[in-house]
XYZ file of C-alpha atoms in Angstrom:
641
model
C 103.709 180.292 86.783
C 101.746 179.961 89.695
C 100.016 175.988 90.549
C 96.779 175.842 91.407
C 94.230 172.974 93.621
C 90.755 172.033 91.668
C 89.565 169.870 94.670
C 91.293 171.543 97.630
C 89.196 169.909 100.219
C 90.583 166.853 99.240
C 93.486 167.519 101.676
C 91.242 166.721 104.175
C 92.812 163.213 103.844
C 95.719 163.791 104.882
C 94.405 164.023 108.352
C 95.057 160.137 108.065
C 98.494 160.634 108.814
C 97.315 161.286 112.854
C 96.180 157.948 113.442
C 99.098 156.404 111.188
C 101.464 157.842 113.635
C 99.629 156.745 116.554
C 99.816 153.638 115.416
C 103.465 153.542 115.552
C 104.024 155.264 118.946
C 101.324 153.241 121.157
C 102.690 150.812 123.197
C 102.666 147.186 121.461
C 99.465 144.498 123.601
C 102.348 141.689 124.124
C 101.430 137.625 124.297
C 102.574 135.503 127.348
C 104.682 132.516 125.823
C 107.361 130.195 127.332
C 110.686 130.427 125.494
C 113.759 128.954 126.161
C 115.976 131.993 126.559
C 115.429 135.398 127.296
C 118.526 136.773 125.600
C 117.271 137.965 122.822
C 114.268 139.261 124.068
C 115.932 141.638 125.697
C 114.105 144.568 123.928
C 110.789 143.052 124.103
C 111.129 142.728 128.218
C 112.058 146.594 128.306
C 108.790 147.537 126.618
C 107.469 145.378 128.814
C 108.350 147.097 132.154
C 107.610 150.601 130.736
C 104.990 151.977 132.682
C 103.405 154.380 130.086
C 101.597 153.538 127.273
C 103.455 155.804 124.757
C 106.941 154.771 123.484
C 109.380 157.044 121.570
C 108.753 157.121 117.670
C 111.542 155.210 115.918
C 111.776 155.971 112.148
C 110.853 153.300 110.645
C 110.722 152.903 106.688
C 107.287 150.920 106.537
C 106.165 154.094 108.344
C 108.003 156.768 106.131
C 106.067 154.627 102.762
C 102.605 154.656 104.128
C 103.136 158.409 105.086
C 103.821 159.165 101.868
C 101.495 157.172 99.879
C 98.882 159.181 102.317
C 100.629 162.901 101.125
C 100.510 161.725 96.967
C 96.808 160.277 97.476
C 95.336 163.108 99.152
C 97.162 165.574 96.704
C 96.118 163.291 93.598
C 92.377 163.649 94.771
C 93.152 167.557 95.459
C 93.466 167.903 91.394
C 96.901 170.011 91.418
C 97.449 171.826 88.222
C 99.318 174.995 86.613
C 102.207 173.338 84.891
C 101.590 174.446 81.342
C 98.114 176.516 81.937
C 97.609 179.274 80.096
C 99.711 182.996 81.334
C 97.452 184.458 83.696
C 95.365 187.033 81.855
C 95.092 185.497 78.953
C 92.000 184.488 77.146
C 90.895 180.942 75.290
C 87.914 181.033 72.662
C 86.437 177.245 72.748
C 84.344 176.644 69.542
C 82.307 173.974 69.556
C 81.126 172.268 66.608
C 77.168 171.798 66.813
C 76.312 170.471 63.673
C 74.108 167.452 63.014
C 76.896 164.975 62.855
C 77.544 166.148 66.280
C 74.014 164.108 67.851
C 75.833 160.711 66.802
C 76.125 158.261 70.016
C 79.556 156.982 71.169
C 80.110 154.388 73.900
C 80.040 156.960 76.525
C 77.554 159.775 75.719
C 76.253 161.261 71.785
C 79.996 163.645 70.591
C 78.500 166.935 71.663
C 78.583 165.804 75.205
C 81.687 164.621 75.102
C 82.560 168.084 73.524
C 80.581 169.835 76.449
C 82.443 167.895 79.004
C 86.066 168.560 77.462
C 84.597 172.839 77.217
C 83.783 172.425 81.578
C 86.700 171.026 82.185
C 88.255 174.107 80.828
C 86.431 176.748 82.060
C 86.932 174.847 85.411
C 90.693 174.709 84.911
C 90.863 178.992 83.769
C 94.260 180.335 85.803
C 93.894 183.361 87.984
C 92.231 186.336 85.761
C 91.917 184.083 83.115
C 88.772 184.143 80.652
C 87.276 181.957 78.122
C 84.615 182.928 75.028
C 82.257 180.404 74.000
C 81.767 179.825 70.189
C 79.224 177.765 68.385
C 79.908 176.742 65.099
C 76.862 176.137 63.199
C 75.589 177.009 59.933
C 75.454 180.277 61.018
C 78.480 180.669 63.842
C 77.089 182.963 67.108
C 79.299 184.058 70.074
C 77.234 182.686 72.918
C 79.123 184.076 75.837
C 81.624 186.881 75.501
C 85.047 186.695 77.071
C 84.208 185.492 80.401
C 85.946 184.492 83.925
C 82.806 183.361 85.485
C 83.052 179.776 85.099
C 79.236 179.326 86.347
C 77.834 181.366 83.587
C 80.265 179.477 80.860
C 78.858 176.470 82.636
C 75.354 177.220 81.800
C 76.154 178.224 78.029
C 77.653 174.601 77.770
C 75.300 173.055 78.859
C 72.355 174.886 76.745
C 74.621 173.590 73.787
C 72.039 171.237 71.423
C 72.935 169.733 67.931
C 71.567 172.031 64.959
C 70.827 170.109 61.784
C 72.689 171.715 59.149
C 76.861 171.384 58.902
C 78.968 173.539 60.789
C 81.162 176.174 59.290
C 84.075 176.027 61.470
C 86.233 177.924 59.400
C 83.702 181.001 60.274
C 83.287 180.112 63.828
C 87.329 180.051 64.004
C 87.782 183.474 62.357
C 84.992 185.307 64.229
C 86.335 183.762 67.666
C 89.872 185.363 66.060
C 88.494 188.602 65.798
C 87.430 189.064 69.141
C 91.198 187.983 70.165
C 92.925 190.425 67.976
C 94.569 192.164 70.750
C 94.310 189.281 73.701
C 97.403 188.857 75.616
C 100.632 186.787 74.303
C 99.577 183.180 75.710
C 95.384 183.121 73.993
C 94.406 180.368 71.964
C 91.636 179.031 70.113
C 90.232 174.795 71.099
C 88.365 173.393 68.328
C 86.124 170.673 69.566
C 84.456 169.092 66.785
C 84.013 165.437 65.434
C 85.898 166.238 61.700
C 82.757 164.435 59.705
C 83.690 166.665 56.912
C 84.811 166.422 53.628
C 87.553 168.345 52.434
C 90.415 170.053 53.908
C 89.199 172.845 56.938
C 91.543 176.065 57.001
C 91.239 177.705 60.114
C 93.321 180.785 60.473
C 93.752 183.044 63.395
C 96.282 185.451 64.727
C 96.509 183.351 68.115
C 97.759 179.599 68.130
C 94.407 177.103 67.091
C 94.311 173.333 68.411
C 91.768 171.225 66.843
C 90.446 168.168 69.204
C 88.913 165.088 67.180
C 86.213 164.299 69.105
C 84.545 160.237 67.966
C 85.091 157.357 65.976
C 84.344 156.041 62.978
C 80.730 154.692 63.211
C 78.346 153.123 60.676
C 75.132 155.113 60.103
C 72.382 154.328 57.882
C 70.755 157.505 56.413
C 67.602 158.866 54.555
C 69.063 160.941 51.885
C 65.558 162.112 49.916
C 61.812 161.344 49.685
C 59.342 162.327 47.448
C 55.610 161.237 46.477
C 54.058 161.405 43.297
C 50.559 160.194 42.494
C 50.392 157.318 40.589
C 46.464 156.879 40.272
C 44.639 154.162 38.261
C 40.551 153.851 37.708
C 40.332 151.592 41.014
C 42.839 153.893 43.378
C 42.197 157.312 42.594
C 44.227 158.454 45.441
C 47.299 156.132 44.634
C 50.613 157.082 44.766
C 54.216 155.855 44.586
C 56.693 157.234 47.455
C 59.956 157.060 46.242
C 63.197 157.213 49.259
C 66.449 157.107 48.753
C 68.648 155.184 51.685
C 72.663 155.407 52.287
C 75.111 153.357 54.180
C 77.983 154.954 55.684
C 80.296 152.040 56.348
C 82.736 149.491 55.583
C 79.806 146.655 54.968
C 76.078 145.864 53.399
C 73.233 144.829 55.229
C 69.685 145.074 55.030
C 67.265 147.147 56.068
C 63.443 147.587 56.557
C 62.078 150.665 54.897
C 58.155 152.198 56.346
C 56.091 154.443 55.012
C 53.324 155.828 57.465
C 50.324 158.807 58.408
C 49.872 160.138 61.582
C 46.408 158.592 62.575
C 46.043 155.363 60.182
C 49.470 153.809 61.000
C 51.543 151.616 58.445
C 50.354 152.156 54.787
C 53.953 150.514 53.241
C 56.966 148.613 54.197
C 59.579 147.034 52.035
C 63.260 145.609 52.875
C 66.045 146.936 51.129
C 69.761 145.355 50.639
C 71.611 148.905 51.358
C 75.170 148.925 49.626
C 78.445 150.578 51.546
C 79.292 151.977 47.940
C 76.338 153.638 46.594
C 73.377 154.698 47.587
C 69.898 152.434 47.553
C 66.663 153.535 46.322
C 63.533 152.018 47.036
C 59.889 152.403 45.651
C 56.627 152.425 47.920
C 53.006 151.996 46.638
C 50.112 153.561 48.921
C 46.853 154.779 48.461
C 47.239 158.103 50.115
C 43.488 160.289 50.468
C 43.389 163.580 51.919
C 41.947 163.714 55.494
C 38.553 164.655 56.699
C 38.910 168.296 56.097
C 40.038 167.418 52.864
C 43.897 168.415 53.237
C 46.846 166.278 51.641
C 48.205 163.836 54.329
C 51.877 164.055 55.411
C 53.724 160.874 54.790
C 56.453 159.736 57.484
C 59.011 157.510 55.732
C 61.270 155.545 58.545
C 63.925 153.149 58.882
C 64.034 149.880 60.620
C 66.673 146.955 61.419
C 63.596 144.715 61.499
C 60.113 143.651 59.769
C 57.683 146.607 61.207
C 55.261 143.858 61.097
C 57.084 142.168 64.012
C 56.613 145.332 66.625
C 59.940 147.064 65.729
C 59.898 150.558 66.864
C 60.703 153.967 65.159
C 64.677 154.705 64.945
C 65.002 150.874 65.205
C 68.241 150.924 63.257
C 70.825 150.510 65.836
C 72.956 153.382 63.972
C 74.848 155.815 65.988
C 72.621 158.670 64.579
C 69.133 158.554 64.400
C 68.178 162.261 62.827
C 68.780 161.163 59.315
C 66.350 157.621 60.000
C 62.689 159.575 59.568
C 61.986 161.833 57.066
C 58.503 163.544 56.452
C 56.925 165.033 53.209
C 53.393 165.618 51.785
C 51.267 163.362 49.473
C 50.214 164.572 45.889
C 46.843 165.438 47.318
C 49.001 169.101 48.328
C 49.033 169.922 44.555
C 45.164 170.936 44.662
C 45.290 174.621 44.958
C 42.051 176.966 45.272
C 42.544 180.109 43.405
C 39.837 182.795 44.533
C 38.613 185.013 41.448
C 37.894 188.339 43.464
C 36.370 190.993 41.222
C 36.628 189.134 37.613
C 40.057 188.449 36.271
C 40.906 189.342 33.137
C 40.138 186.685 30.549
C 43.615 185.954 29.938
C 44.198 184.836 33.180
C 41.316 182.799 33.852
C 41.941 181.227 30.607
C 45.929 180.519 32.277
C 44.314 179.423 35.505
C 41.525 176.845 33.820
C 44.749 175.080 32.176
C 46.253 173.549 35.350
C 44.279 170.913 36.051
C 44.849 170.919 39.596
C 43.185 174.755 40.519
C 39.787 174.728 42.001
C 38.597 177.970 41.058
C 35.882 179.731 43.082
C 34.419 183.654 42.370
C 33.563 185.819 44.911
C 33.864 189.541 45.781
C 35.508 191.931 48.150
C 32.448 192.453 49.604
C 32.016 188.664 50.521
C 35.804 188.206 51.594
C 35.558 190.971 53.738
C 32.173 189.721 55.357
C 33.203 186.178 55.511
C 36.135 187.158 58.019
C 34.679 189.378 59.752
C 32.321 186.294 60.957
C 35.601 183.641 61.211
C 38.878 185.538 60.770
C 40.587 182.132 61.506
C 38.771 180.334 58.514
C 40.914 177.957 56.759
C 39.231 177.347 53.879
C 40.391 180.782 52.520
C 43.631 179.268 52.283
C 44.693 179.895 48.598
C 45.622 181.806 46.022
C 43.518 185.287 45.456
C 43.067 187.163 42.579
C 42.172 190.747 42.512
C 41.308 192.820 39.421
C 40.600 196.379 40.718
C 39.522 196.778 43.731
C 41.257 195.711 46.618
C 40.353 195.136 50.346
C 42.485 197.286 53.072
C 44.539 193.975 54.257
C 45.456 191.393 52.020
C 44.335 187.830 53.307
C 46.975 184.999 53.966
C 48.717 182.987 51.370
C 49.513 184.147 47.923
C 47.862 187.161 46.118
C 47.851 188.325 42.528
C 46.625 192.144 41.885
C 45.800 193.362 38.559
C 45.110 196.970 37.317
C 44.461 198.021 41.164
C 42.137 200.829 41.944
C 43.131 203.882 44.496
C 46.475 205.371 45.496
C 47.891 202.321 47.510
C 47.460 199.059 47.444
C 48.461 196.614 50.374
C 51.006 199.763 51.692
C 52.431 199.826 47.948
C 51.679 203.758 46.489
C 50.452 203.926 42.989
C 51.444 206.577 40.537
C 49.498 208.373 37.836
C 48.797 206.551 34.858
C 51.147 206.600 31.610
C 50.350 205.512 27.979
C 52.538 203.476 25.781
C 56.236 203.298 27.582
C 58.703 200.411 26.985
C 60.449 197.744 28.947
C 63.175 198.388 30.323
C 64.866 195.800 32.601
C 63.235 192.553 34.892
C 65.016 190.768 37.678
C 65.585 187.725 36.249
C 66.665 186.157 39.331
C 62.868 186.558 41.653
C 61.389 182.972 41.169
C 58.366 184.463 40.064
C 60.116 185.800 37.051
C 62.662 182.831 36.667
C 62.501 181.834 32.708
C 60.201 184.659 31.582
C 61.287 187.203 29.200
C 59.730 190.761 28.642
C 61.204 191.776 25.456
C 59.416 193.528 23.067
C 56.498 193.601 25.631
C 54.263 196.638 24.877
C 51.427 198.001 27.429
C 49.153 200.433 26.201
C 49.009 201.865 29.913
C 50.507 201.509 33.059
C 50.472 202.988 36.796
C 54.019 202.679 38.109
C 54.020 201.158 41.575
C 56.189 202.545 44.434
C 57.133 201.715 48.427
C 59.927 200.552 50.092
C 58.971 197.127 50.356
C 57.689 196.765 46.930
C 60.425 195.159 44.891
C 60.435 195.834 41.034
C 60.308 192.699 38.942
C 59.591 194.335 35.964
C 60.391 198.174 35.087
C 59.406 199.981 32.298
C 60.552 203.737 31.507
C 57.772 205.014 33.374
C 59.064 203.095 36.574
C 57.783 199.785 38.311
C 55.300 197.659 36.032
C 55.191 194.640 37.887
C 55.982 194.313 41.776
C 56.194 191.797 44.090
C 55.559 192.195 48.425
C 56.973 189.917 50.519
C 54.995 188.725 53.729
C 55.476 186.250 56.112
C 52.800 183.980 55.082
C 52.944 184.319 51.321
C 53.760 186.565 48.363
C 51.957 189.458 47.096
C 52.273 190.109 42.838
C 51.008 193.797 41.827
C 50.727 194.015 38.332
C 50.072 198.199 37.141
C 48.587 197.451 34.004
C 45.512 195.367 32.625
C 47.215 192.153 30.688
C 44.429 192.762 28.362
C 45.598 196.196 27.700
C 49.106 194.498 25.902
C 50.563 192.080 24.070
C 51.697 189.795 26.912
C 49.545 187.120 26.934
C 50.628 186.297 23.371
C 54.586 185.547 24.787
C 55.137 182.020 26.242
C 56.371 183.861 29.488
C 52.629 184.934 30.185
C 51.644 181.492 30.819
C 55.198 181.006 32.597
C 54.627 183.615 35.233
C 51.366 182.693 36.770
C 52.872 178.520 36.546
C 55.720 180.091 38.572
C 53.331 181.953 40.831
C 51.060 178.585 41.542
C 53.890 176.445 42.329
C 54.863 178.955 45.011
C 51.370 178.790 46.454
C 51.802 174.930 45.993
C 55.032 174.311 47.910
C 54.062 177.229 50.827
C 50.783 175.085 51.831
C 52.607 171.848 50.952
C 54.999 173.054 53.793
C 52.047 173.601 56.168
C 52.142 177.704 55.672
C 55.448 177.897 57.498
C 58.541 178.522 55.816
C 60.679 176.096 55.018
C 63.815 176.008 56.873
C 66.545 173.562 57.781
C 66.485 171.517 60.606
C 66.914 172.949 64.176
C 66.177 176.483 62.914
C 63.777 178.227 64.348
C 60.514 178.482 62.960
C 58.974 181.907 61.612
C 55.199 181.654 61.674
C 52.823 184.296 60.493
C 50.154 185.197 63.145
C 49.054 188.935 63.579
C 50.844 190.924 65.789
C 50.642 189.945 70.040
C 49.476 186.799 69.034
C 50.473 183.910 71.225
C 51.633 180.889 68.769
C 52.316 177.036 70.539
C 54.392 175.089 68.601
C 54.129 171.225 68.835
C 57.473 169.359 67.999
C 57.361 165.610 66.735
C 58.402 164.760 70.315
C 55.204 165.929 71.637
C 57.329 168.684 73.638
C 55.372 172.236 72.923
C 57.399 175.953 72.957
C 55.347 179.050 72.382
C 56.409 182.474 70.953
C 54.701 186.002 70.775
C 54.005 187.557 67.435
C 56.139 190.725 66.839
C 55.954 192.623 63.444
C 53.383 189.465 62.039
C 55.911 187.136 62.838
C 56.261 184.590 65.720
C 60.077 183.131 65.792
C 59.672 179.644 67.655
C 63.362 178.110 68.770
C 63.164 174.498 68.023
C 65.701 171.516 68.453
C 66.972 169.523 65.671
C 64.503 166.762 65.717
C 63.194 165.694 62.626
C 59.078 165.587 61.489
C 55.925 167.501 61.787
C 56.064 170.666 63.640
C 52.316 171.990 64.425
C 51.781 175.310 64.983
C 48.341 176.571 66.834
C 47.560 180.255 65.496
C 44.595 181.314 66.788
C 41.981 178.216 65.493
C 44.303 178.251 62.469
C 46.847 174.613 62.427
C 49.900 175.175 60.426
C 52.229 172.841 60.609
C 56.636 173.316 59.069
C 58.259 169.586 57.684
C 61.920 169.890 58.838
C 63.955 166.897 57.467
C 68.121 165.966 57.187
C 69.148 165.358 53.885
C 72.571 165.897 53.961
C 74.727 163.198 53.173
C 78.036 165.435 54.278
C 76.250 164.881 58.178
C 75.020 161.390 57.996
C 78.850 160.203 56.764
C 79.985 160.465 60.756
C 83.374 158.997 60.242
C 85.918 161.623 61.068
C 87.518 162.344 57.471
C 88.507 166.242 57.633
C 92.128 167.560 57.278
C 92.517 170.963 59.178
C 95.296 173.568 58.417
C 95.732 175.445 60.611
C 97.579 178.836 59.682
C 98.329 181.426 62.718
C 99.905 184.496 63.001
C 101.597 187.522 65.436
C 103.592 186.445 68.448
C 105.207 183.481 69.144
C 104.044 181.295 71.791
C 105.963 178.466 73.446
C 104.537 174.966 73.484
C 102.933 175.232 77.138
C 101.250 178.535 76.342
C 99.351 176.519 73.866
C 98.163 173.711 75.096
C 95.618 172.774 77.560
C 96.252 172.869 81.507
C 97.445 169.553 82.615
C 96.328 167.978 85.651
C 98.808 166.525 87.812
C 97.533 163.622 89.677
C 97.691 161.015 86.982
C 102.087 161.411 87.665
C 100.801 161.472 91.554
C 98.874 158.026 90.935
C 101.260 156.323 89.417
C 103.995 157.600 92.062
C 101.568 156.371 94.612
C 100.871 152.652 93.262
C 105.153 151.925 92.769
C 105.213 153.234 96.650
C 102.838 150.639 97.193
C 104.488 148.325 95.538
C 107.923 149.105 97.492
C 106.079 148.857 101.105
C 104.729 145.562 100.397
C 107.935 144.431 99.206
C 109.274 145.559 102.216
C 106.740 144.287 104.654
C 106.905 140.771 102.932
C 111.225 140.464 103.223
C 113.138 137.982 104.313
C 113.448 137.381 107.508
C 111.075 140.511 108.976
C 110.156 141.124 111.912
């Protein structure tokens, strides 16, 4: 197997040996001293009548030691390597683990660096026609760079690499990397870099050999694990409420801990210290008055840890943890449950009578006319942000959020088709598992008349022998119920599931604008955001860094990193904002814990083929240093010269 040089210039040092030589061949500057004798100075007398300044070179072994610890330090710094690289031609996949765990800070850099640095040094160390495939293994494992010899382009990948905030499914990332070596040459192999803060046993199988790399140690982290806020108001605090966290230590040991509850613009509104147990998780309970802001929208509440009293300066993150993703955690105030539900047209009186119940709708009647003149004067205005419900007539684009359509008029409605109407047909199934439907039952529903509702992206929640009764559209900035039939016209709203749908439809339309309009997602995803098509959307991280995206198909998909908060997104004169948070108690636990089994399969390899390249120059140091040791010991005998 052919060596190879990683620093070859560093040969350049042993151009030292010139000089050493000269050293040893120039003629010796003598002292004039009186002596008694001359006999035995014979030799020194001779040198002293030569008349050229050169004298032959006489081996000596002071010389043949600092020659050589010249040769092993110049080919130390020259990196060799080969012994027990990969066959040429082969191919390594390296699959890095990128999940949340993966941000934690070691002595020397956060794990994913250190991971990043062990991935260069092998694409740096690939033998002649060597290539190596870049895997990372997040929630959702991607191939970011193919089987690849250029080591500038793997470099690049590697370092691109950021933390995601989910877990990592290495088993995945392992057996997609093993596809794409199926047929690699005898010698291929699969590097696992990834910290093992898992639970369980990992089983990674492959055809090629797999070698799993433990990157970190076992560090204590203090986490976040859930927050939520729930009015509590009384006849003097109308707007109080209780936020309720609860807080984890991942360690050997107790301690306390300061925990903050804050909104953007008005600073501290709570603070308590906690005694957080290594054996079970603490919760703690936060009183605040929390009112909604000047345009009369529920504030977001930021609930942080601390190490110390916030009232003595302490910063955010000021835990002194190894990971500080899972030490802020965001999520709105009770004031999100007011929801205004638009009456377009006059719903039926069943409805009305469903939608008067819930004593947090703000109900407001208006007509198509009005909707569609309103904005055509301000098509950004935000306080159309609600739920709207159509009986009839429908405009020719359906406006954001959440939309309920009853007994529509005309052939299509909001691209679904409607068919001709049909008198007195009978249930026949519901998808029991849509949300909107979840816990409502149909049976023995009878509708005196129906218009079945058709299109490829309607999707039938309730179906009746004449076809689709009920429909639901899917959009990226809300959902879109169809109902083909006038409740009025059945029995329905004398079943408990009436009442059940349209609670399931206006806690849908509560938790979509409780999540600022944007999907919800997990941390580090990117965010979807619904803007109309060429639309330029700016995203704001929590950071105060900014990325911007171009709506395609009503969609703008904003990459993000995996940094906990309030994401706000400019669309148009619109502000929508996405809470991304990490509760996941399998990431914040960053001890190493996994046990991997590894199970491979086809040829067998031999013990070199499967291991990493090995540099050298560590044998060449320590070589050097007991030369070093042997010319001194030489140079300081008895009884030299």
């Amino acid at each position: 197997m052919p060596s190879a040089l990683l620093s070859p210039i560093s040969l350049a040092w042993l151009g030292l040996l010139v000089p050493l030589v000269l050293l040893y061949v120039l003629k010796r500057r003598r002292e004039t001293r009186i002596v008694g004798s001359t006999l035995l100075w014979e030799l020194a007398m001779r040198d002293m009548r030569a008349e050229r300044p050169w004298q032959r070179l006489v081996p000596h072994l002071s010389l043949l030691l600092q020659a050589l610890v010249l040769i092993l330090g110049a080919l130390a710094l020259a990196r060799p390597a080969g012994a027990g690289q990969i066959p040429s031609g082969a191919r390594v996949a390296v699959v890095i683990d990128t999940s949340a765990s993966m941000a934690a800070h070691e002595a020397t850099g956060s794990r994913l660096e250190l991971a990043r640095a062990q991935a260069t040094a092998i694409a740096r160390a690939l033998p002649p026609g060597g290539e190596m495939m870049l895997v990372a293994a997040s929630a959702d494992p991607v191939v970011l760079v193919p089987s690849s010899h250029d080591s500038a382009m793997l470099e690049r990948a590697i370092e691109a690499l950021l933390p995601t905030g989910g877990g990592g499914a290495l088993d995945r990332a392992v057996a997609l990397a093993a596809e794409r070596l199926r047929d690699a040459p005898t010698g291929s192999r699969i590097i696992v870099l990834t910290d093992g803060a898992m639970d369980g046993t990992i089983r990674l199988e492959s055809q090629v050999p797999i070698e799993v790399r433990t990157i970190g140690e076992a560090l204590a982290n203090d986490a976040i694990l859930a927050v939520d806020v729930r009015p509590h108001p009384t006849e003097d605090q109308p707007d109080r409420a209780e936020i309720f966290a609860r807080v984890a230590r991942f360690a050997d040991d107790d301690h306390d801990l300061w925990v903050t509850a804050s909104i953007e613009g008005r600073g501290l509104v709570a603070s308590r210290r906690v005694h957080v147990s290594h054996e079970r998780p603490s919760s703690v309970v936060l009183s605040a008055d929390l009112p909604p802001d000047p345009d009369a929208r529920a504030a977001v509440v930021v609930v942080e840890l601390s190490s110390a009293d916030p009232g003595d300066g302490a910063g955010a993150h000021a835990t002194g943890d190894a990971l500080s993703l899972d030490d802020v955690a965001v999520a709105p105030s009770p004031g999100a449950r007011r929801l205004p539900v638009f009456l377009v047209g006059g719903a039926p009186d069943s409805i009305r009578r469903v939608l008067l119940a819930d004593r947090d709708v703000d109900l407001f009647a208006t007509s198509v006319a009005d909707l569609d003149a309103r904005r055509a004067r301000d098509p950004d205005a935000s306080d159309l942000d609600g739920v709207f419900v159509f009986a009839g007539r429908t405009p020719s684009e359906p406006p954001p959020g959440d939309s309920v359509v009853v007994a529509p008029e005309g052939d299509t409605v909001f691209g679904a088709s409607l068919g001709p109407a049909v008198r007195d047909t009978r249930v026949v199934s519901w998808d029991e598992a849509d949300p909107l439907v979840r816990f409502v039952r149909f049976r023995d529903l009878h509708i005196r008349e129906v218009r079945p509702i058709t299109g490829a992206s309607a999707r039938a929640l309730l179906t009746v022998e004449a076809g689709t009764a009920i429909a639901g559209l899917s959009r990226p900035d809300g959902e879109i119920a169809i109902l083909g039939f006038d409740p009025d016209q059945s029995d329905w709203p004398d079943h408990p599931g009436f009442v059940v749908f349209f609670r399931n439809l206006l806690e849908r339309a509560r938790a979509r604008r409780a999540a600022g309009g944007i999907h919800p997602g997990r941390l580090g995803e990117p965010l979807r955001i619904p803007a109309p098509d060429g639309e330029v959307v700016v995203v704001r991280a929590p950071d105060g860094s900014s990325e911007s995206a171009t709506s395609r198909g009503g969609v703008a998909i904003v990459a993000t990193r995996a940094i906990p908060g309030v994401y706000t997104a400019e669309v148009g004169r619109r502000r929508l904002h996405a809470l991304r948070n990490l509760f996941d108690a399998g990431e914040s636990d960053i001890r190493p814990r996994a046990r991997f089994e590894t199970r491979e399969g086809g040829a067998e390899v031999t013990t070199d083929e499967a291991r990493e390249p090995r540099e050298a120059w560590p044998y060449l140091g320590g070589a050097l240093l007991v030369i070093l040791a042997l010319e001194t010991l030489w140079a300081t005998r008895k009884n030299a010269t």
